[in-house]
Amino acid sequence: MNEVMEKIERYQVPKKENLWQKTANLRTSILYLSPAIVLFSVFVFYPMFKTVYLSFFLTDARGNAALFVGLENYLYLFDSTSFKKSMKATWLFALYTVPSIVLISFFLALLANEKLRGIGFFRTIFTSTMGMSVAASAVIWLFLFHPTVGVLNTLLGYLGIRPIPWLLDSKWALVSIAITTIWMNIGFSFLIILGGLQNISQDLYESARIDGAGYFYQLFRITIPLLSPTLFFILIITFINSFQSFGQVDILTKGGPAEATNLIVYAIYQDAFINYQFGTASARAVILFFMVLGLTLLQFKFLEKKVHYQ
Amino acid sequence: MREIVLDKVSKTYDKQSFAVEDVEVSIRPGEFFVLVGPSGCGKSTLLRMLAGLEEISAGSLSLGGKLANHLPPNKREISMVFQNYALYPHLSVEENIMFGLKVRKISKQERKRRVQEAATMLGLSDYLKRKPRELSGGQRQRVALARTVVSQAPICLMDEPLSNLDAQLRGQMRVEIRQLQQQLGMTMIYVTHDQVEAMTMGDRIMVLRDGKVQQIGTPLEIYNQPVNKFVAEFIGSPPMNMARASIIDGRLVAGNELSIKLSQSDLAKIGNRSITLGIRPEHIHQANGQGRVRTTLLNVEILGNETLLAFNVNNTIWKAKWPGQWQLTAGSPIELSIDREQIFIFDEISEEVVSSPFNKDTVLEGVQTL
Ligand SMILES: Nc1ncnc2c1ncn2[C@@H]1O[C@H](COP(=O)(O)OP(=O)(O)OP(=O)(O)O)[C@@H](O)[C@H]1O
Ligand SMILES: [Mg+2]
């Protein structure tokens, strides 16, 4: 035994407490947590476990488990062309929206971070889409995309370009939904990135200016590295958002034409509430869950390494 | 080496008021020049105009005889140390030190060599691979200094570089910065609001107040011959004691406590202005029959080698600094003497010096004290 432990054991004053006293801390914490626990249990945990449970069953039309089929639902999905198409559309959609959202809002944030006259006005404008509901935004775009009286095609007409069948063509429909989604999500990303930019100490740029670093040198050597945790956070959030897009699909295309915009959440909705296939719908939901989980873990892993900037 | 000349330099941010007004000074090559003044007096603004980070509203700045008002910061051959050091948190110490050299496309070998040299000079060799957050405040400060060293710029600007450090480290870094400046022979322009730093580090000091220059001079000139009440009170610790006074029967009287006989020449200078009396704490002694103060002791602080006594004169708290350890009880009546030769008299309205130990007719005084 070393000296330290010897001394400690000799002079230690033992603590006497019974079980009730020992658990005081635990009991208080549970009391504080109880509202959240109740709400989460009812609205998150129970549905989640129910979904996982249902994904192993065939169900009746009211969604009650009827027949245990093990992994059949999953195997069925992995085999079906419809599911593959839906997955492909989902990933393609993410590919269209995520980089565009991050790049555009980063660019707008860089602009809005300059000290210019009237910049407050632009900051408000750039953020404004945040205050609009998915349904309202989708309806606005429904009008813009209208094949004959829509503003977009009218403008194209002025430029001498033939009208584009925005929502009607299976090639264009996904792009159209992507444009709507980009427009909807820019406000939030812009705000977060602007916040990140304003957190970078001005001294760093002044110091760099004294050294003679130009705008792009500063952008790539100071701004982007220091902003990387924020950018990564936004990247993951927009990814997850894009996986979860539903409202705009429902209003603009209903998953069509020819399943071209049948994104995973819309497919879940269709399976469950149109085809009453709660088993496969649940299986799809579980797959979505793992996709989002993967992204979230990735983000934690990255942030753990990078978040200690001060 | 280049001289820095400021001619009627002014700055306004809001077009309503001056942050810096009509600064005229020329700073010699290799000089350690300190800008000192209370918070908000325009020190940083002036320094940033020198650096080119802030536009000069009016007046001219020339470096080495050439007009430099519109020269971009990197063309001014300066380096700058910021108050919070402005270290890049994502770069290692080594990369931080090298940043400016990389921007200026200095060869890799030369970069390495200079970094090694600076790191050795500042005792950073063991920390080159660390990130700034893994360093103590003093080490971060040294990294900032190392950046200055490797840049080899002839002019270095520092904006309150020691204000984030504890007292002991500050004392140590004061000496180090001063040594570094002399070793490298650079011109240093150093901003501080700490008069101790100003006194101990500067070759010359410029005292600023509300954007206006009050006085420029060596530390001793400023301490011994302040031109006005503000400078007299700002430089010195504890600050110079001040009290409103009046002349009654050829004696200088402040409240019920203080009464001193004045010389004819002083009386002549004062005429019938309203005046403020000033005396430094070290010039108030035990009663010796001359220049008497009768008051009650408010507080006694024994600092080991000296004792600070606090007492009331004309409703202001004065301090006396006595060498040695004095076991006195607060609340007891006390009698003190003032060095008549050390009295400052300021005009109550203009705050300018009317009479000071250095503009007295010393021959006459000498005769009188005999
Ligand atoms: N960017 C700015 N815009 C408007 N006013 C400013 C700006 N920077 C400084 N000022 C004003 O100019 C005056 C001088 O400020 P400055 O920062 O030079 O003071 P300072 O002497 O460095 O003070 P401190 O010791 O607190 O750093 C202050 O009144 C301040 O409010
Ligand atoms: Mg300042």
Short mmCIF file of N, CA and C in Angstrom, two decimals, chain B residues 4 6 23-36 43 46-47 50 155-159 161 177-178 181 186-192 197-199 201-208 213 215-219 222:
data_model
loop_
_atom_site.label_atom_id
_atom_site.label_comp_id
_atom_site.label_asym_id
_atom_site.label_seq_id
_atom_site.Cartn_x
_atom_site.Cartn_y
_atom_site.Cartn_z
N ILE B 4 8.64 57.85 -37.31
CA ILE B 4 7.19 57.93 -37.47
C ILE B 4 6.77 59.35 -37.10
N LEU B 6 3.60 62.05 -36.87
CA LEU B 6 2.17 62.32 -36.94
C LEU B 6 1.97 63.82 -36.91
N VAL B 23 -3.26 65.04 -32.98
CA VAL B 23 -2.07 64.46 -32.35
C VAL B 23 -0.84 64.82 -33.17
N GLU B 24 0.13 65.41 -32.50
CA GLU B 24 1.38 65.78 -33.17
C GLU B 24 2.53 65.18 -32.39
N VAL B 25 3.26 64.31 -33.03
CA VAL B 25 4.41 63.73 -32.34
C VAL B 25 5.32 63.11 -33.39
N SER B 26 6.61 63.08 -33.10
CA SER B 26 7.46 62.27 -33.96
C SER B 26 8.19 61.26 -33.10
N ILE B 27 8.13 60.01 -33.54
CA ILE B 27 8.68 58.91 -32.75
C ILE B 27 9.97 58.47 -33.41
N ARG B 28 11.02 58.47 -32.62
CA ARG B 28 12.35 58.19 -33.18
C ARG B 28 12.55 56.70 -33.40
N PRO B 29 13.38 56.35 -34.37
CA PRO B 29 13.67 54.93 -34.59
C PRO B 29 14.29 54.32 -33.34
N GLY B 30 13.84 53.12 -32.99
CA GLY B 30 14.41 52.42 -31.85
C GLY B 30 13.87 52.89 -30.51
N GLU B 31 12.89 53.77 -30.55
CA GLU B 31 12.35 54.31 -29.31
C GLU B 31 11.24 53.41 -28.75
N PHE B 32 11.15 53.35 -27.43
CA PHE B 32 10.02 52.67 -26.79
C PHE B 32 9.04 53.76 -26.38
N PHE B 33 7.97 53.86 -27.14
CA PHE B 33 7.04 54.98 -26.97
C PHE B 33 5.72 54.47 -26.41
N VAL B 34 5.32 55.00 -25.29
CA VAL B 34 4.12 54.50 -24.62
C VAL B 34 2.97 55.49 -24.75
N LEU B 35 1.82 54.96 -25.17
CA LEU B 35 0.59 55.76 -25.16
C LEU B 35 -0.19 55.36 -23.93
N VAL B 36 -0.49 56.34 -23.08
CA VAL B 36 -1.19 56.00 -21.86
C VAL B 36 -2.34 56.96 -21.65
N LYS B 43 -6.58 55.63 -27.27
CA LYS B 43 -5.28 54.99 -27.46
C LYS B 43 -5.33 53.95 -28.57
N LEU B 46 -5.77 55.43 -32.02
CA LEU B 46 -4.53 56.00 -32.56
C LEU B 46 -3.61 54.89 -33.06
N LEU B 47 -3.50 53.84 -32.26
CA LEU B 47 -2.61 52.73 -32.64
C LEU B 47 -3.11 52.07 -33.93
N LEU B 50 -2.20 53.98 -36.88
CA LEU B 50 -0.81 53.75 -37.24
C LEU B 50 -0.67 52.44 -38.01
N ILE B 155 8.98 48.15 -36.88
CA ILE B 155 8.07 48.84 -35.96
C ILE B 155 7.11 47.82 -35.36
N CYS B 156 6.95 47.88 -34.06
CA CYS B 156 6.01 46.96 -33.41
C CYS B 156 4.97 47.75 -32.64
N LEU B 157 3.71 47.38 -32.83
CA LEU B 157 2.63 48.03 -32.12
C LEU B 157 2.02 47.05 -31.13
N MET B 158 1.80 47.49 -29.91
CA MET B 158 1.18 46.59 -28.92
C MET B 158 0.03 47.31 -28.25
N ASP B 159 -1.13 46.63 -28.21
CA ASP B 159 -2.31 47.21 -27.58
C ASP B 159 -2.61 46.47 -26.29
N PRO B 161 -0.95 44.61 -24.17
CA PRO B 161 -0.66 43.18 -24.29
C PRO B 161 -0.63 42.44 -22.96
N ILE B 177 9.55 42.14 -22.49
CA ILE B 177 9.23 42.92 -23.69
C ILE B 177 10.24 44.03 -23.89
N ARG B 178 10.59 44.67 -22.80
CA ARG B 178 11.57 45.75 -22.88
C ARG B 178 12.92 45.21 -23.39
N GLN B 181 12.73 44.37 -27.09
CA GLN B 181 12.73 45.57 -27.92
C GLN B 181 14.16 46.10 -28.07
N MET B 186 13.99 47.47 -32.26
CA MET B 186 12.84 47.97 -33.02
C MET B 186 12.19 49.16 -32.33
N THR B 187 11.40 49.86 -33.13
CA THR B 187 10.61 50.96 -32.59
C THR B 187 9.34 50.35 -32.01
N MET B 188 9.07 50.68 -30.76
CA MET B 188 7.91 50.09 -30.12
C MET B 188 6.90 51.18 -29.79
N ILE B 189 5.66 50.93 -30.18
CA ILE B 189 4.59 51.83 -29.74
C ILE B 189 3.64 50.98 -28.92
N TYR B 190 3.52 51.35 -27.67
CA TYR B 190 2.94 50.46 -26.68
C TYR B 190 1.78 51.17 -26.00
N VAL B 191 0.60 50.57 -26.10
CA VAL B 191 -0.58 51.17 -25.50
C VAL B 191 -0.86 50.53 -24.15
N THR B 192 -1.14 51.34 -23.17
CA THR B 192 -1.51 50.79 -21.87
C THR B 192 -2.36 51.81 -21.13
N GLU B 197 3.20 50.47 -15.97
CA GLU B 197 3.82 50.01 -17.21
C GLU B 197 4.42 51.18 -17.98
N ALA B 198 3.66 52.25 -18.05
CA ALA B 198 4.15 53.41 -18.79
C ALA B 198 5.45 53.92 -18.20
N MET B 199 5.48 54.05 -16.88
CA MET B 199 6.66 54.61 -16.21
C MET B 199 7.87 53.69 -16.36
N MET B 201 8.46 51.14 -18.56
CA MET B 201 8.90 50.61 -19.85
C MET B 201 9.30 51.69 -20.84
N GLY B 202 8.67 52.85 -20.78
CA GLY B 202 8.80 53.80 -21.88
C GLY B 202 10.08 54.60 -21.86
N ASP B 203 10.61 54.88 -23.07
CA ASP B 203 11.61 55.93 -23.21
C ASP B 203 10.90 57.27 -23.11
N ARG B 204 9.77 57.33 -23.81
CA ARG B 204 8.94 58.52 -23.71
C ARG B 204 7.49 58.08 -23.56
N ILE B 205 6.71 58.94 -22.95
CA ILE B 205 5.31 58.65 -22.70
C ILE B 205 4.47 59.76 -23.32
N MET B 206 3.35 59.36 -23.90
CA MET B 206 2.38 60.35 -24.33
C MET B 206 1.11 60.12 -23.54
N VAL B 207 0.66 61.12 -22.81
CA VAL B 207 -0.56 60.99 -22.02
C VAL B 207 -1.72 61.56 -22.83
N LEU B 208 -2.75 60.73 -22.99
CA LEU B 208 -3.92 61.13 -23.77
C LEU B 208 -5.12 61.26 -22.85
N VAL B 213 -3.82 65.09 -26.80
CA VAL B 213 -2.54 64.88 -26.14
C VAL B 213 -2.43 65.85 -24.97
N GLN B 215 0.42 65.57 -22.64
CA GLN B 215 1.85 65.81 -22.44
C GLN B 215 2.65 64.69 -23.07
N ILE B 216 3.81 65.05 -23.59
CA ILE B 216 4.73 64.05 -24.11
C ILE B 216 6.07 64.28 -23.44
N GLY B 217 6.67 63.23 -22.92
CA GLY B 217 7.96 63.43 -22.28
C GLY B 217 8.50 62.13 -21.73
N THR B 218 9.68 62.19 -21.16
CA THR B 218 10.24 61.00 -20.53
C THR B 218 9.43 60.72 -19.27
N PRO B 219 9.51 59.50 -18.76
CA PRO B 219 8.72 59.18 -17.57
C PRO B 219 8.99 60.15 -16.42
N ILE B 222 7.38 63.54 -16.95
CA ILE B 222 5.94 63.49 -16.75
C ILE B 222 5.61 63.42 -15.27
#
